[in-house]
PDB file of C-alpha atoms in Angstrom:
ATOM      1  CA  UNK F   1       0.000   0.000   0.000  1.00 57.00           C
ATOM      2  CA  UNK F   2       2.868   2.372   0.797  1.00 57.00           C
ATOM      3  CA  UNK F   3       4.349   1.898  -2.685  1.00 60.00           C
ATOM      4  CA  UNK F   4       1.055   2.880  -4.299  1.00 69.00           C
ATOM      5  CA  UNK F   5       0.429   5.716  -1.860  1.00 73.00           C
ATOM      6  CA  UNK F   6       3.657   7.552  -2.752  1.00 70.00           C
ATOM      7  CA  UNK F   7       2.848   8.381  -6.399  1.00 74.00           C
ATOM      8  CA  UNK F   8      -0.771   9.183  -5.487  1.00 80.00           C
ATOM      9  CA  UNK F   9       0.440  11.565  -2.765  1.00 80.00           C
ATOM     10  CA  UNK F  10       2.806  13.196  -5.262  1.00 79.00           C
ATOM     11  CA  UNK F  11      -0.008  13.672  -7.763  1.00 83.00           C
ATOM     12  CA  UNK F  12      -2.336  15.211  -5.189  1.00 86.00           C
ATOM     13  CA  UNK F  13       0.319  17.404  -3.597  1.00 86.00           C
ATOM     14  CA  UNK F  14       1.630  18.839  -6.845  1.00 84.00           C
ATOM     15  CA  UNK F  15      -1.865  19.492  -8.175  1.00 88.00           C
ATOM     16  CA  UNK F  16      -3.073  21.156  -4.966  1.00 87.00           C
ATOM     17  CA  UNK F  17      -0.052  23.466  -4.837  1.00 86.00           C
ATOM     18  CA  UNK F  18      -0.518  24.390  -8.478  1.00 85.00           C
ATOM     19  CA  UNK F  19      -4.203  25.204  -7.983  1.00 85.00           C
ATOM     20  CA  UNK F  20      -3.571  27.365  -4.908  1.00 86.00           C
ATOM     21  CA  UNK F  21      -3.091  30.436  -7.107  1.00 87.00           C
ATOM     22  CA  UNK F  22      -3.180  31.376 -10.804  1.00 86.00           C
ATOM     23  CA  UNK F  23      -0.284  29.924 -12.830  1.00 88.00           C
ATOM     24  CA  UNK F  24       1.209  30.458 -16.256  1.00 89.00           C
ATOM     25  CA  UNK F  25       0.567  28.083 -19.151  1.00 89.00           C
ATOM     26  CA  UNK F  26       4.181  26.897 -18.878  1.00 88.00           C
ATOM     27  CA  UNK F  27       3.734  25.973 -15.204  1.00 86.00           C
ATOM     28  CA  UNK F  28       0.579  24.011 -16.007  1.00 86.00           C
ATOM     29  CA  UNK F  29       2.464  22.176 -18.765  1.00 88.00           C
ATOM     30  CA  UNK F  30       5.179  21.233 -16.284  1.00 86.00           C
ATOM     31  CA  UNK F  31       2.551  19.919 -13.862  1.00 85.00           C
ATOM     32  CA  UNK F  32       0.880  17.802 -16.528  1.00 87.00           C
ATOM     33  CA  UNK F  33       4.250  16.407 -17.621  1.00 86.00           C
ATOM     34  CA  UNK F  34       5.162  15.514 -14.034  1.00 84.00           C
ATOM     35  CA  UNK F  35       1.753  13.946 -13.422  1.00 85.00           C
ATOM     36  CA  UNK F  36       2.062  11.839 -16.569  1.00 85.00           C
ATOM     37  CA  UNK F  37       5.331  10.395 -15.268  1.00 80.00           C
ATOM     38  CA  UNK F  38       3.708   9.463 -11.956  1.00 80.00           C
ATOM     39  CA  UNK F  39       0.680   7.963 -13.706  1.00 83.00           C
ATOM     40  CA  UNK F  40       2.915   5.904 -15.991  1.00 78.00           C
ATOM     41  CA  UNK F  41       4.740   4.550 -12.949  1.00 76.00           C
ATOM     42  CA  UNK F  42       1.413   3.694 -11.300  1.00 79.00           C
ATOM     43  CA  UNK F  43       0.278   1.953 -14.463  1.00 77.00           C
ATOM     44  CA  UNK F  44       3.454  -0.165 -14.577  1.00 72.00           C
ATOM     45  CA  UNK F  45       3.030  -1.098 -10.937  1.00 74.00           C
ATOM     46  CA  UNK F  46      -0.600  -2.125 -11.425  1.00 76.00           C
ATOM     47  CA  UNK F  47       0.269  -4.219 -14.492  1.00 77.00           C
ATOM     48  CA  UNK F  48       3.080  -5.906 -12.568  1.00 69.00           C
ATOM     49  CA  UNK F  49       0.888  -6.642  -9.562  1.00 73.00           C
ATOM     50  CA  UNK F  50      -1.798  -8.152 -11.785  1.00 75.00           C
ATOM     51  CA  UNK F  51       0.830 -10.349 -13.458  1.00 73.00           C
ATOM     52  CA  UNK F  52       2.109 -11.556 -10.088  1.00 73.00           C
ATOM     53  CA  UNK F  53      -1.441 -12.274  -8.896  1.00 74.00           C
ATOM     54  CA  UNK F  54      -2.185 -14.383 -11.977  1.00 73.00           C
ATOM     55  CA  UNK F  55       1.118 -16.200 -11.680  1.00 73.00           C
ATOM     56  CA  UNK F  56       0.504 -17.054  -8.019  1.00 71.00           C
ATOM     57  CA  UNK F  57      -2.924 -18.437  -8.807  1.00 67.00           C
ATOM     58  CA  UNK F  58      -1.467 -20.498 -11.659  1.00 65.00           C
ATOM     59  CA  UNK F  59      -3.931 -18.966 -14.097  1.00 61.00           C
ATOM     60  CA  UNK F  60      -1.388 -18.905 -16.905  1.00 71.00           C
ATOM     61  CA  UNK F  61      -1.206 -21.689 -19.457  1.00 76.00           C
ATOM     62  CA  UNK F  62       2.319 -21.817 -20.846  1.00 81.00           C
ATOM     63  CA  UNK F  63       2.941 -22.771 -24.457  1.00 84.00           C
ATOM     64  CA  UNK F  64       6.627 -23.637 -24.300  1.00 89.00           C
ATOM     65  CA  UNK F  65       8.932 -23.772 -27.290  1.00 92.00           C
ATOM     66  CA  UNK F  66      12.525 -24.775 -27.938  1.00 93.00           C
ATOM     67  CA  UNK F  67      14.174 -21.375 -28.408  1.00 94.00           C
ATOM     68  CA  UNK F  68      17.730 -20.847 -29.723  1.00 95.00           C
ATOM     69  CA  UNK F  69      19.585 -19.109 -26.899  1.00 95.00           C
ATOM     70  CA  UNK F  70      21.833 -16.986 -29.115  1.00 94.00           C
ATOM     71  CA  UNK F  71      18.826 -15.695 -31.077  1.00 95.00           C
ATOM     72  CA  UNK F  72      17.110 -14.654 -27.845  1.00 95.00           C
ATOM     73  CA  UNK F  73      20.243 -12.943 -26.544  1.00 96.00           C
ATOM     74  CA  UNK F  74      20.772 -11.034 -29.796  1.00 95.00           C
ATOM     75  CA  UNK F  75      17.111  -9.975 -29.893  1.00 93.00           C
ATOM     76  CA  UNK F  76      17.423  -8.633 -26.353  1.00 94.00           C
ATOM     77  CA  UNK F  77      20.751  -6.890 -27.027  1.00 94.00           C
ATOM     78  CA  UNK F  78      19.325  -5.195 -30.102  1.00 94.00           C
ATOM     79  CA  UNK F  79      16.344  -3.887 -28.114  1.00 92.00           C
ATOM     80  CA  UNK F  80      18.499  -2.502 -25.280  1.00 94.00           C
ATOM     81  CA  UNK F  81      21.392  -1.292 -27.427  1.00 94.00           C
ATOM     82  CA  UNK F  82      20.339   2.366 -27.408  1.00 93.00           C
ATOM     83  CA  UNK F  83      19.869   2.499 -23.626  1.00 92.00           C
ATOM     84  CA  UNK F  84      23.212   0.776 -23.088  1.00 94.00           C
ATOM     85  CA  UNK F  85      25.008   3.237 -25.359  1.00 94.00           C
ATOM     86  CA  UNK F  86      23.505   6.171 -23.458  1.00 93.00           C
ATOM     87  CA  UNK F  87      25.225   4.814 -20.344  1.00 93.00           C
ATOM     88  CA  UNK F  88      28.481   4.040 -22.213  1.00 95.00           C
ATOM     89  CA  UNK F  89      27.976   0.299 -21.866  1.00 96.00           C
ATOM     90  CA  UNK F  90      28.635  -2.577 -24.256  1.00 96.00           C
ATOM     91  CA  UNK F  91      26.618  -5.786 -24.512  1.00 96.00           C
ATOM     92  CA  UNK F  92      28.260  -9.142 -25.239  1.00 96.00           C
ATOM     93  CA  UNK F  93      26.316 -12.340 -25.987  1.00 96.00           C
ATOM     94  CA  UNK F  94      27.785 -15.818 -25.556  1.00 93.00           C
ATOM     95  CA  UNK F  95      24.971 -18.315 -25.948  1.00 86.00           C
ATOM     96  CA  UNK F  96      24.466 -21.668 -27.624  1.00 87.00           C
ATOM     97  CA  UNK F  97      21.958 -24.475 -27.689  1.00 89.00           C
ATOM     98  CA  UNK F  98      18.267 -24.124 -26.906  1.00 93.00           C
ATOM     99  CA  UNK F  99      16.086 -23.429 -23.893  1.00 94.00           C
ATOM    100  CA  UNK F 100      12.500 -24.663 -23.532  1.00 93.00           C
ATOM    101  CA  UNK F 101      10.315 -21.780 -22.386  1.00 92.00           C
ATOM    102  CA  UNK F 102       7.288 -19.626 -23.151  1.00 91.00           C
ATOM    103  CA  UNK F 103       8.831 -17.010 -25.503  1.00 91.00           C
ATOM    104  CA  UNK F 104       7.261 -13.828 -24.129  1.00 89.00           C
ATOM    105  CA  UNK F 105       7.872 -14.784 -20.510  1.00 91.00           C
ATOM    106  CA  UNK F 106      11.492 -15.718 -21.218  1.00 94.00           C
ATOM    107  CA  UNK F 107      12.031 -12.349 -22.897  1.00 91.00           C
ATOM    108  CA  UNK F 108      10.362 -10.519 -20.037  1.00 91.00           C
ATOM    109  CA  UNK F 109      12.538 -12.241 -17.439  1.00 93.00           C
ATOM    110  CA  UNK F 110      15.760 -11.623 -19.362  1.00 95.00           C
ATOM    111  CA  UNK F 111      14.660  -8.075 -20.188  1.00 92.00           C
ATOM    112  CA  UNK F 112      14.093  -7.301 -16.503  1.00 93.00           C
ATOM    113  CA  UNK F 113      17.566  -8.608 -15.655  1.00 95.00           C
ATOM    114  CA  UNK F 114      19.256  -6.700 -18.470  1.00 95.00           C
ATOM    115  CA  UNK F 115      17.425  -3.487 -17.616  1.00 92.00           C
ATOM    116  CA  UNK F 116      18.556  -3.895 -14.021  1.00 92.00           C
ATOM    117  CA  UNK F 117      22.154  -4.552 -15.110  1.00 94.00           C
ATOM    118  CA  UNK F 118      22.201  -1.435 -17.293  1.00 94.00           C
ATOM    119  CA  UNK F 119      21.011   0.719 -14.373  1.00 91.00           C
ATOM    120  CA  UNK F 120      23.768  -0.532 -12.071  1.00 91.00           C
ATOM    121  CA  UNK F 121      26.738  -1.302 -14.340  1.00 94.00           C
ATOM    122  CA  UNK F 122      29.890   0.792 -14.137  1.00 94.00           C
ATOM    123  CA  UNK F 123      30.160   3.246 -17.072  1.00 93.00           C
ATOM    124  CA  UNK F 124      32.458   1.965 -19.797  1.00 94.00           C
ATOM    125  CA  UNK F 125      32.021  -1.679 -18.801  1.00 96.00           C
ATOM    126  CA  UNK F 126      30.534  -4.645 -20.670  1.00 96.00           C
ATOM    127  CA  UNK F 127      27.405  -6.546 -19.667  1.00 97.00           C
ATOM    128  CA  UNK F 128      27.654 -10.266 -20.443  1.00 97.00           C
ATOM    129  CA  UNK F 129      24.774 -12.537 -21.437  1.00 97.00           C
ATOM    130  CA  UNK F 130      25.812 -16.185 -21.220  1.00 96.00           C
ATOM    131  CA  UNK F 131      24.330 -19.673 -21.295  1.00 95.00           C
ATOM    132  CA  UNK F 132      25.552 -22.887 -19.715  1.00 92.00           C
ATOM    133  CA  UNK F 133      24.171 -26.415 -20.022  1.00 90.00           C
ATOM    134  CA  UNK F 134      24.149 -28.568 -16.881  1.00 89.00           C
ATOM    135  CA  UNK F 135      22.845 -32.025 -15.994  1.00 88.00           C
ATOM    136  CA  UNK F 136      19.743 -30.362 -14.536  1.00 88.00           C
ATOM    137  CA  UNK F 137      18.958 -27.980 -17.383  1.00 91.00           C
ATOM    138  CA  UNK F 138      20.083 -24.747 -18.999  1.00 94.00           C
ATOM    139  CA  UNK F 139      21.351 -21.705 -17.126  1.00 95.00           C
ATOM    140  CA  UNK F 140      21.069 -18.215 -18.620  1.00 97.00           C
ATOM    141  CA  UNK F 141      22.956 -15.436 -16.857  1.00 96.00           C
ATOM    142  CA  UNK F 142      23.321 -11.653 -17.018  1.00 97.00           C
ATOM    143  CA  UNK F 143      26.479 -10.201 -15.447  1.00 96.00           C
ATOM    144  CA  UNK F 144      27.584  -6.631 -14.929  1.00 96.00           C
ATOM    145  CA  UNK F 145      30.597  -4.918 -13.399  1.00 94.00           C
ATOM    146  CA  UNK F 146      30.025  -2.414 -10.628  1.00 89.00           C
ATOM    147  CA  UNK F 147      29.942  -2.102  -6.845  1.00 89.00           C
ATOM    148  CA  UNK F 148      29.194  -5.407  -5.136  1.00 91.00           C
ATOM    149  CA  UNK F 149      25.775  -5.802  -3.541  1.00 91.00           C
ATOM    150  CA  UNK F 150      26.253  -6.290   0.224  1.00 91.00           C
ATOM    151  CA  UNK F 151      25.651  -9.894   1.244  1.00 91.00           C
ATOM    152  CA  UNK F 152      22.838  -8.924   3.627  1.00 92.00           C
ATOM    153  CA  UNK F 153      20.718  -7.760   0.681  1.00 92.00           C
ATOM    154  CA  UNK F 154      21.147 -10.795  -1.591  1.00 91.00           C
ATOM    155  CA  UNK F 155      18.489 -13.042   0.043  1.00 89.00           C
ATOM    156  CA  UNK F 156      15.875 -10.286  -0.323  1.00 89.00           C
ATOM    157  CA  UNK F 157      16.463  -8.974  -3.860  1.00 90.00           C
ATOM    158  CA  UNK F 158      13.651 -11.044  -5.381  1.00 90.00           C
ATOM    159  CA  UNK F 159      11.092  -9.824  -2.833  1.00 87.00           C
ATOM    160  CA  UNK F 160       8.408  -7.373  -3.940  1.00 80.00           C
ATOM    161  CA  UNK F 161       9.356  -3.688  -3.605  1.00 76.00           C
ATOM    162  CA  UNK F 162      12.730  -4.513  -2.048  1.00 76.00           C
ATOM    163  CA  UNK F 163      15.478  -2.053  -2.931  1.00 70.00           C
ATOM    164  CA  UNK F 164      19.041  -2.566  -1.767  1.00 67.00           C
ATOM    165  CA  UNK F 165      19.643   1.185  -1.979  1.00 62.00           C
ATOM    166  CA  UNK F 166      16.450   3.308  -1.879  1.00 53.00           C
ATOM    167  CA  UNK F 167      18.571   6.471  -2.008  1.00 43.00           C
ATOM    168  CA  UNK F 168      19.791   5.781  -5.558  1.00 46.00           C
ATOM    169  CA  UNK F 169      18.917   8.583  -7.972  1.00 40.00           C
ATOM    170  CA  UNK F 170      17.067   6.171 -10.270  1.00 49.00           C
ATOM    171  CA  UNK F 171      15.018   4.434  -7.573  1.00 46.00           C
ATOM    172  CA  UNK F 172      11.902   6.443  -8.457  1.00 47.00           C
ATOM    173  CA  UNK F 173      11.993   5.084 -12.011  1.00 52.00           C
ATOM    174  CA  UNK F 174      11.806   1.495 -10.762  1.00 58.00           C
ATOM    175  CA  UNK F 175       8.624  -0.146  -9.531  1.00 61.00           C
ATOM    176  CA  UNK F 176      10.553  -2.517  -7.275  1.00 73.00           C
ATOM    177  CA  UNK F 177       8.730  -5.467  -8.854  1.00 84.00           C
ATOM    178  CA  UNK F 178      11.039  -6.465 -11.698  1.00 86.00           C
ATOM    179  CA  UNK F 179      12.939  -9.176  -9.845  1.00 92.00           C
ATOM    180  CA  UNK F 180       9.769 -10.478  -8.182  1.00 90.00           C
ATOM    181  CA  UNK F 181       8.347 -10.956 -11.675  1.00 90.00           C
ATOM    182  CA  UNK F 182      11.504 -12.804 -12.718  1.00 93.00           C
ATOM    183  CA  UNK F 183      11.018 -15.212  -9.805  1.00 92.00           C
ATOM    184  CA  UNK F 184       7.345 -15.736 -10.691  1.00 90.00           C
ATOM    185  CA  UNK F 185       8.244 -16.506 -14.313  1.00 91.00           C
ATOM    186  CA  UNK F 186      10.859 -19.033 -13.271  1.00 93.00           C
ATOM    187  CA  UNK F 187       8.447 -20.712 -10.855  1.00 89.00           C
ATOM    188  CA  UNK F 188       5.943 -21.076 -13.699  1.00 88.00           C
ATOM    189  CA  UNK F 189       8.684 -22.890 -15.639  1.00 90.00           C
ATOM    190  CA  UNK F 190       9.650 -25.075 -12.690  1.00 90.00           C
ATOM    191  CA  UNK F 191      13.030 -23.346 -12.523  1.00 92.00           C
ATOM    192  CA  UNK F 192      14.747 -20.815 -10.305  1.00 94.00           C
ATOM    193  CA  UNK F 193      16.405 -17.399 -10.234  1.00 95.00           C
ATOM    194  CA  UNK F 194      19.554 -16.747  -8.192  1.00 95.00           C
ATOM    195  CA  UNK F 195      22.084 -13.959  -7.712  1.00 95.00           C
ATOM    196  CA  UNK F 196      25.745 -13.697  -6.738  1.00 95.00           C
ATOM    197  CA  UNK F 197      27.713 -10.508  -6.212  1.00 94.00           C
ATOM    198  CA  UNK F 198      31.325  -9.732  -5.373  1.00 92.00           C
ATOM    199  CA  UNK F 199      34.063  -7.331  -6.395  1.00 88.00           C
ATOM    200  CA  UNK F 200      34.355  -9.066  -9.768  1.00 86.00           C
ATOM    201  CA  UNK F 201      30.725  -8.891 -10.905  1.00 93.00           C
ATOM    202  CA  UNK F 202      27.044  -9.171 -10.064  1.00 95.00           C
ATOM    203  CA  UNK F 203      25.418 -12.104 -11.842  1.00 96.00           C
ATOM    204  CA  UNK F 204      21.752 -13.062 -12.039  1.00 97.00           C
ATOM    205  CA  UNK F 205      21.132 -16.619 -13.240  1.00 96.00           C
ATOM    206  CA  UNK F 206      17.960 -18.267 -14.541  1.00 96.00           C
ATOM    207  CA  UNK F 207      17.871 -22.062 -14.408  1.00 96.00           C
ATOM    208  CA  UNK F 208      15.438 -23.748 -16.806  1.00 95.00           C
ATOM    209  CA  UNK F 209      15.056 -27.476 -16.025  1.00 92.00           C
ATOM    210  CA  UNK F 210      15.272 -30.159 -18.658  1.00 84.00           C
ATOM    211  CA  UNK F 211      11.911 -31.138 -20.099  1.00 69.00           C
ATOM    212  CA  UNK F 212      10.797 -34.561 -18.980  1.00 49.00           C
ATOM    213  CA  UNK F 213       9.768 -36.894 -21.767  1.00 44.00           C
ATOM    214  CA  UNK F 214       6.331 -38.419 -21.540  1.00 40.00           C
ATOM    215  CA  UNK F 215       6.180 -42.177 -21.286  1.00 38.00           C
ATOM    216  CA  UNK F 216       3.941 -43.995 -23.730  1.00 38.00           C
TER     217      UNK F 216
END
């Protein structure tokens, strides 16, 4: 409730101050622009909460496909290329083989991780997208260079609205639900999402289990 109350309070407060006395057209334009940003954030939060509610109630029917990992990585890198360049970051893809997943949900999970990596990566560094086959399944990871996340935060990063550093300048742009959605997507696939962080890198890993063959 607190997370929803903040943007609503901002909208009310800004509007009430603006209406307290006559304003110029430019001031009203600034108010509308600011309100649109808050409303867009509210809309993203509502969409995310609805997704999480459906996922928890297992209302989603997944149509899984065998997806070439490198194709998915390159698609994602192409989409985020402009944002990465704005932050002086490079994207490198090292993927092979296939992963069995619902395409849109896979892309949403990876997109959330890459967006998060771009926000926190050190300027001038390279974000790595990699895949690794294990006996249990296929692991897809997103790694970025930057300050290590303190160990006390790691167990909580996938919780709803949890922010390791609420004071960050970009915290208002985040809904705090991206990693919770990643966890929900992986649970729908019977897999898992994990994170490690040290002085070398912060790495988020998605583990997609091998598909069991049906017996005749």
